[in-house]
Amino acid sequence: MSTLAPGARRKSKAGWNLLGLLVFVTAGFPVYWMVNTAFKPAKDAIDPDPSLLPTGLTLGNFSRALDIADFWGPVGRSLIVSLSVVAIGVVVGTLAALAISRFAFRGRKIVIVGILAVQMIPLVAMIIPVFLLLNDLDQYDKLSGLIITYLTFILPFTVWTLRGFIVNIPKELEEAAMVDGCSPTGAFLRVVFPLLAPGMVATSVYAFIQAWNEYLYALMLLSQKNQTATVWLGNFTTKHGTEYAPMMAGSTMMAVPIVVLFLLVQRKMAAGLTAGAVKG
Amino acid sequence: MSAADTTTPTEVPPPMSVPPPSRPVLPRRKRTFNATPWLLLAPCLLILVLVLGYPLVRLVTLSFQKFGQSQLWGFLPADWVGFDNFTGVLDDGEFWAVVVRTFVFAAGCVIFTMVAGMLIALLLQRVSGWVKTLVNIALVASWGMPIIVATTVFKWLFDADYGILNALLSKLPGVEMIGHNWFASGPQGLAVIMLLVVWGAVPFVVITLSAGLTQVPAELEEAARLDGAGAWGIFRYVTLPILKPLIVMLTTLSVIWDMGVFPQVFVMRNGHPEPEFQILTTYSYDRAFVVNDYGQGSAIALITVLLLLGVVAVYMRQMLKIGEVE
């Protein structure tokens, strides 16, 4: 701190850095170990005294993971579900977000409280009635059933997040456009929408990740033959028990694209919600 | 469902320096009914009412009905049985063990998450730029990991025979851990699952609190220092009060997420959690889908939701304050 002599300060800085590196190693190790195991020759993976450094590079575990059970089918289904959820969620969510951020109307606060409250219901608690509802609607074991179910947790999220992006767009811009002869719709399309687009992209990616990662509903609402990618990984066992090296290869295939996507939007999500657009 | 899968939205509230979002301008003339916002809201509300509102009502009605296999297939009507499901659940000694276990587990997760998150956020203020970057990369990578992937990875780390953790621990003099099964006992196994939950939840807390820490004015810290406050004093009387709204929000969110932990336990125990691993969520699931008693399963789920209501109320108040919709 500032009261220390320069030498002492450098020393304390080194101490903090050492602690920081310890945090880095601890937080990063599981991710490192997953990738490390995925590329290891299978016999090195079950060494009772495993080497912490990579011992060789092989893609054998990946091909083994793809052989154990159909991989591309579940991935395709996960893609269909996630993309559909994002498409519906972002369009419907944008409309709703516009309503609560740009209009004053009776009942607005109740709607906001409702949308916030909905996010607080643990999804696990809803699985029984949702399962029975889809059963009644003949939507059990159908991707459409899963899509509509996912909207329950994606919609509140998209509405609330997009609302955050919309309130950061100064109303004055729209008003100016309307003074210049735009209709409210025209003002939205020409002024708000271009400014909102990056936020919509980030929200979409984030919603995609959430839908892609969901496990419980996918497990419960689809049969084995229609399983999605997360369920594929969760059920990863062979006749010989769990083969960890292929399982880590499968995990790597599932995680890396998602982590990359996450890295791309994470900053934008934080920035979009914190950046003030109206400079006072 | 989890800190991630549950991945409920993560929101960084706008910092205090941002002027409040302009409130909707109320028309000066007499307020007439305007259909536009309702038309915009209609699709969203329609979906939520159908797939969330209706099942929520159904959850309540199910809790008061006898609903098993025969009712599911429509052979028998669902009869109203009053509070039978609840009395059945509450009279069951195991249920109370599950409640206590859930509270201990969730409390442990929340406390460790918040304390570790706070400490790391404070640490990041004191390290060099390159260390900060490294830590941030590790944090975002672990945050972005799908829960199910994280769970399989932890399964592997803690594997009895080939897990790296046992191998590393056995390197310590006098420690022989190879072959040690972490999941042979409930408390030990749940501690591993707790570690998994905390590992996944800490990044969000660190990143949110780091954003909050940038809002703490340096002048205030300086003033406190001149008044003779030590590092702890500054934290306690300057930093903490400024971060309080964030801490309240993060804590309530964590409680809600950690009470709703499911896939971590479920996948760790290969889809069949043993009795000493049962928490409220898995217990409700078991009652409904393993024993096929949907009525009692719903009653357990409903009790879980009711237990969380108080926490939710605190969160909502905080969110409404932060979101300035008051």
Coordinates of C-alpha atoms in Angstrom, one line a residue, chain B:
Chain B
M1 CA -30.6 -24.8 -12.4
S2 CA -27.1 -24.1 -11.4
A3 CA -24.9 -21.5 -11.4
A4 CA -24.7 -22.1 -14.8
D5 CA -27.2 -24.4 -16.0
T6 CA -28.7 -23.3 -14.2
T7 CA -27.4 -20.6 -15.8
T8 CA -29.9 -18.1 -15.1
P9 CA -29.0 -14.7 -16.6
T10 CA -26.1 -13.0 -15.3
E11 CA -26.4 -9.3 -15.0
V12 CA -23.9 -6.7 -14.1
P13 CA -26.0 -3.9 -12.8
P14 CA -25.2 -0.5 -14.1
P15 CA -22.6 1.3 -12.0
M16 CA -23.7 4.3 -10.0
S17 CA -21.9 6.7 -12.2
V18 CA -24.4 6.1 -15.0
P19 CA -27.3 8.5 -14.9
P20 CA -30.5 6.6 -14.3
P21 CA -32.2 5.5 -17.5
S22 CA -34.8 8.0 -18.5
R23 CA -38.1 7.0 -17.2
P24 CA -40.9 6.6 -19.6
V25 CA -42.4 10.0 -20.2
L26 CA -45.9 10.1 -19.0
P27 CA -48.2 11.8 -21.5
R28 CA -49.4 15.1 -20.1
R29 CA -52.9 14.6 -21.4
K30 CA -55.3 12.3 -19.7
R31 CA -54.0 8.8 -19.8
T32 CA -55.9 6.8 -22.4
F33 CA -55.5 3.1 -22.8
N34 CA -52.7 2.4 -25.2
A35 CA -52.8 -1.1 -26.8
T36 CA -49.3 -1.0 -28.3
P37 CA -47.3 -2.1 -25.3
W38 CA -49.7 -5.0 -24.7
L39 CA -49.5 -6.1 -28.3
L40 CA -45.7 -6.1 -28.0
L41 CA -45.9 -8.1 -24.8
A42 CA -48.6 -10.5 -26.0
P43 CA -46.4 -13.2 -27.5
C44 CA -44.0 -13.2 -24.6
L45 CA -46.8 -13.3 -22.0
L46 CA -48.6 -16.0 -23.9
I47 CA -45.7 -18.3 -24.0
L48 CA -44.9 -17.7 -20.3
V49 CA -48.5 -18.3 -19.2
L50 CA -48.8 -21.5 -21.2
V51 CA -45.5 -23.2 -20.4
L52 CA -44.8 -21.6 -17.0
G53 CA -48.0 -20.3 -15.5
Y54 CA -50.1 -23.3 -16.2
P55 CA -47.5 -25.8 -15.0
L56 CA -47.0 -23.7 -11.9
V57 CA -50.8 -24.0 -11.1
R58 CA -50.6 -27.7 -12.0
L59 CA -47.7 -28.1 -9.6
V60 CA -49.9 -26.8 -6.8
T61 CA -53.0 -28.9 -7.8
L62 CA -50.8 -32.0 -8.2
S63 CA -49.6 -31.5 -4.6
F64 CA -53.1 -32.1 -3.4
Q65 CA -53.9 -35.0 -5.7
K66 CA -53.2 -38.7 -5.7
F67 CA -51.3 -39.0 -9.0
G68 CA -49.4 -42.1 -9.9
Q69 CA -48.8 -44.4 -12.9
S70 CA -52.6 -45.2 -13.3
Q71 CA -53.5 -41.5 -13.4
L72 CA -50.6 -40.8 -15.8
W73 CA -52.0 -43.3 -18.3
G74 CA -55.5 -42.1 -17.6
F75 CA -56.8 -45.4 -16.2
L76 CA -57.9 -43.7 -13.0
P77 CA -59.0 -40.1 -12.3
A78 CA -56.7 -38.0 -10.2
D79 CA -58.5 -37.8 -6.8
W80 CA -58.2 -34.9 -4.4
V81 CA -56.5 -36.1 -1.2
G82 CA -56.2 -32.8 0.7
F83 CA -52.9 -32.5 2.6
D84 CA -52.1 -36.2 2.4
N85 CA -49.1 -35.7 0.2
F86 CA -47.7 -33.1 2.5
T87 CA -48.3 -35.1 5.7
G88 CA -46.8 -38.1 3.9
V89 CA -43.7 -36.1 3.1
L90 CA -43.4 -34.3 6.5
D91 CA -43.9 -37.5 8.5
D92 CA -41.1 -39.2 6.6
G93 CA -38.0 -38.9 8.7
E94 CA -35.8 -39.1 5.6
F95 CA -37.4 -35.9 4.3
W96 CA -36.1 -33.9 7.2
A97 CA -32.6 -35.4 6.8
V98 CA -32.8 -34.3 3.2
V99 CA -33.9 -30.7 4.1
V100 CA -31.1 -30.4 6.6
R101 CA -28.6 -31.8 4.1
T102 CA -29.8 -29.4 1.4
F103 CA -29.5 -26.4 3.7
V104 CA -26.0 -27.3 4.8
F105 CA -24.9 -28.0 1.3
A106 CA -26.4 -24.8 -0.1
A107 CA -25.1 -22.7 2.8
G108 CA -21.6 -24.2 2.3
C109 CA -21.7 -23.4 -1.5
V110 CA -22.9 -19.9 -1.0
I111 CA -20.5 -19.0 1.8
F112 CA -17.5 -20.5 0.0
T113 CA -18.5 -18.9 -3.3
M114 CA -19.0 -15.4 -1.8
V115 CA -15.9 -15.4 0.4
A116 CA -13.6 -16.8 -2.3
G117 CA -15.1 -14.4 -4.9
M118 CA -14.6 -11.4 -2.6
L119 CA -11.0 -12.4 -1.8
I120 CA -10.1 -13.0 -5.4
A121 CA -11.7 -9.7 -6.5
L122 CA -9.7 -7.9 -3.9
L123 CA -6.5 -9.8 -4.9
L124 CA -7.0 -8.8 -8.5
Q125 CA -6.8 -5.1 -7.5
R126 CA -3.3 -5.8 -6.1
V127 CA -1.6 -7.9 -8.8
S128 CA 0.3 -6.9 -11.9
G129 CA -1.6 -6.6 -15.2
W130 CA -0.3 -9.8 -16.7
V131 CA -1.3 -11.9 -13.6
K132 CA -4.8 -10.3 -13.8
T133 CA -5.1 -11.3 -17.4
L134 CA -4.1 -14.8 -16.6
V135 CA -6.6 -15.1 -13.8
N136 CA -9.4 -13.6 -15.9
I137 CA -8.7 -16.1 -18.7
A138 CA -8.9 -19.0 -16.2
L139 CA -12.1 -17.6 -14.6
V140 CA -13.9 -17.0 -17.9
A141 CA -13.0 -20.5 -19.1
S142 CA -14.3 -22.1 -16.0
W143 CA -17.4 -19.9 -16.1
G144 CA -18.1 -20.8 -19.7
M145 CA -17.7 -24.6 -19.2
P146 CA -21.1 -26.3 -19.5
I147 CA -22.1 -27.7 -16.1
I148 CA -22.3 -31.2 -17.5
V149 CA -18.8 -31.0 -18.8
A150 CA -17.5 -29.6 -15.6
T151 CA -19.2 -32.5 -13.7
T152 CA -17.6 -35.2 -15.9
V153 CA -14.2 -33.5 -15.5
F154 CA -14.5 -33.5 -11.7
K155 CA -15.5 -37.1 -11.9
W156 CA -12.3 -37.8 -13.6
L157 CA -10.2 -35.6 -11.3
F158 CA -11.5 -37.4 -8.2
D159 CA -11.6 -40.9 -9.7
A160 CA -10.6 -43.4 -7.1
D161 CA -7.9 -45.3 -9.1
Y162 CA -6.7 -43.0 -11.8
G163 CA -7.7 -39.6 -10.7
I164 CA -5.0 -37.0 -10.6
L165 CA -6.0 -35.7 -7.2
N166 CA -5.4 -39.0 -5.4
A167 CA -2.1 -39.4 -7.3
L168 CA -1.0 -35.9 -6.3
L169 CA -2.0 -36.3 -2.6
S170 CA -0.1 -39.6 -2.5
K171 CA 3.0 -37.7 -3.4
L172 CA 2.9 -36.1 0.0
P173 CA 5.0 -38.0 2.5
G174 CA 3.0 -40.5 4.5
V175 CA -0.2 -40.1 2.5
E176 CA -1.6 -43.0 0.6
M177 CA -4.7 -42.0 -1.3
I178 CA -4.6 -44.2 -4.5
G179 CA -7.8 -46.1 -4.6
H180 CA -9.5 -43.8 -2.1
N181 CA -13.2 -43.5 -3.1
W182 CA -14.4 -39.9 -2.5
F183 CA -17.9 -41.0 -3.0
A184 CA -18.0 -43.8 -0.5
S185 CA -19.4 -41.4 2.1
G186 CA -22.1 -38.8 1.6
P187 CA -20.4 -35.9 3.4
Q188 CA -17.1 -36.4 1.5
G189 CA -18.8 -36.9 -1.8
L190 CA -21.0 -33.8 -1.3
A191 CA -17.9 -31.8 -0.4
V192 CA -16.5 -32.7 -3.8
I193 CA -19.7 -31.7 -5.4
M194 CA -19.7 -28.5 -3.4
L195 CA -16.2 -27.8 -4.7
L196 CA -17.5 -28.3 -8.2
V197 CA -20.4 -25.9 -7.7
V198 CA -18.1 -23.3 -6.1
W199 CA -15.5 -23.6 -8.9
G200 CA -18.2 -22.9 -11.4
A201 CA -19.9 -20.1 -9.5
V202 CA -16.9 -18.1 -8.3
P203 CA -16.0 -16.4 -11.7
F204 CA -19.4 -14.6 -12.0
V205 CA -19.0 -13.3 -8.4
V206 CA -15.4 -12.2 -9.0
I207 CA -16.2 -10.4 -12.2
T208 CA -19.3 -8.7 -10.8
L209 CA -17.5 -7.6 -7.6
S210 CA -14.4 -6.5 -9.6
A211 CA -16.7 -4.2 -11.6
G212 CA -18.2 -3.0 -8.3
L213 CA -14.7 -2.3 -6.8
T214 CA -13.9 0.1 -9.6
Q215 CA -16.8 2.2 -8.3
V216 CA -15.2 2.7 -4.8
P217 CA -13.8 6.2 -4.8
A218 CA -10.1 6.3 -4.0
E219 CA -10.6 9.6 -2.0
L220 CA -12.8 7.7 0.5
E221 CA -10.2 5.1 1.0
E222 CA -7.5 7.7 1.3
A223 CA -9.6 9.6 3.9
A224 CA -10.2 6.5 5.9
R225 CA -6.4 5.8 5.8
L226 CA -5.6 9.3 7.0
D227 CA -8.1 8.7 9.9
G228 CA -5.9 5.7 10.8
A229 CA -8.0 2.9 9.4
G230 CA -6.0 -0.3 8.5
A231 CA -6.7 -2.5 5.5
W232 CA -9.5 -4.3 7.4
G233 CA -11.0 -1.0 8.6
I234 CA -11.1 0.4 5.0
F235 CA -12.7 -2.8 3.8
R236 CA -15.2 -2.9 6.6
Y237 CA -16.3 0.8 6.6
V238 CA -15.6 1.9 3.1
T239 CA -15.6 -0.9 0.5
L240 CA -18.3 -3.2 2.0
P241 CA -21.0 -0.5 2.4
I242 CA -20.5 0.5 -1.3
L243 CA -20.6 -3.1 -2.5
K244 CA -23.5 -4.0 -0.3
P245 CA -26.3 -3.9 -3.0
L246 CA -24.1 -6.1 -5.2
I247 CA -23.3 -8.5 -2.4
V248 CA -27.0 -8.8 -1.5
M249 CA -27.9 -9.5 -5.1
L250 CA -25.1 -12.1 -5.6
T251 CA -25.9 -13.8 -2.3
T252 CA -29.6 -14.2 -3.0
L253 CA -28.9 -15.4 -6.5
S254 CA -26.4 -17.9 -5.2
V255 CA -28.8 -19.2 -2.6
I256 CA -31.4 -19.7 -5.3
W257 CA -29.0 -21.5 -7.6
D258 CA -27.4 -23.6 -5.0
M259 CA -30.7 -24.8 -3.6
G260 CA -31.6 -25.8 -7.1
V261 CA -28.4 -27.8 -7.8
F262 CA -29.4 -31.0 -9.7
P263 CA -27.3 -32.1 -12.6
Q264 CA -24.1 -32.0 -10.6
V265 CA -25.4 -34.5 -8.0
F266 CA -27.3 -36.5 -10.6
V267 CA -24.5 -37.1 -13.1
M268 CA -21.8 -37.5 -10.4
R269 CA -23.8 -40.4 -9.0
N270 CA -24.6 -41.8 -12.5
G271 CA -28.2 -41.0 -12.4
H272 CA -29.0 -42.8 -9.1
P273 CA -27.9 -40.7 -6.1
E274 CA -27.6 -42.8 -3.0
P275 CA -29.7 -41.8 0.1
E276 CA -26.9 -39.9 1.7
F277 CA -26.5 -37.8 -1.5
Q278 CA -30.1 -36.9 -1.8
I279 CA -30.9 -33.2 -1.7
L280 CA -34.4 -31.6 -2.2
T281 CA -34.2 -31.4 -5.9
T282 CA -33.1 -35.0 -6.5
Y283 CA -35.4 -36.2 -3.8
S284 CA -38.4 -34.7 -5.5
Y285 CA -37.3 -36.1 -8.8
D286 CA -36.9 -39.6 -7.3
R287 CA -40.3 -39.5 -5.7
A288 CA -41.9 -38.5 -9.0
F289 CA -40.0 -40.4 -11.7
V290 CA -38.5 -43.4 -9.8
V291 CA -41.3 -44.2 -7.3
N292 CA -43.9 -42.7 -9.8
D293 CA -45.6 -40.7 -7.0
Y294 CA -46.1 -37.5 -8.9
G295 CA -48.3 -36.0 -6.1
Q296 CA -45.6 -36.4 -3.4
G297 CA -42.9 -35.3 -5.8
S298 CA -44.8 -32.1 -6.5
A299 CA -45.4 -31.5 -2.8
I300 CA -41.7 -31.7 -2.2
A301 CA -41.0 -29.3 -5.2
L302 CA -43.6 -26.9 -3.8
I303 CA -42.1 -27.0 -0.4
T304 CA -38.7 -26.2 -2.0
V305 CA -40.2 -23.2 -3.8
L306 CA -41.9 -21.9 -0.6
L307 CA -38.6 -22.2 1.3
L308 CA -37.0 -20.0 -1.3
L309 CA -39.7 -17.3 -1.4
G310 CA -38.2 -15.2 1.3
V311 CA -34.8 -15.1 -0.5
V312 CA -36.5 -14.3 -3.8
A313 CA -38.3 -11.3 -2.2
V314 CA -35.0 -9.9 -1.1
Y315 CA -33.5 -10.4 -4.5
M316 CA -36.5 -8.7 -6.2
R317 CA -36.3 -5.7 -4.0
Q318 CA -32.7 -5.3 -4.8
M319 CA -33.2 -5.8 -8.5
L320 CA -36.0 -3.2 -8.6
K321 CA -33.7 -0.8 -6.8
I322 CA -30.8 -1.4 -9.2
G323 CA -33.0 -1.5 -12.3
E324 CA -34.5 1.8 -11.1
V325 CA -38.0 0.8 -12.1
E326 CA -39.4 2.1 -8.9

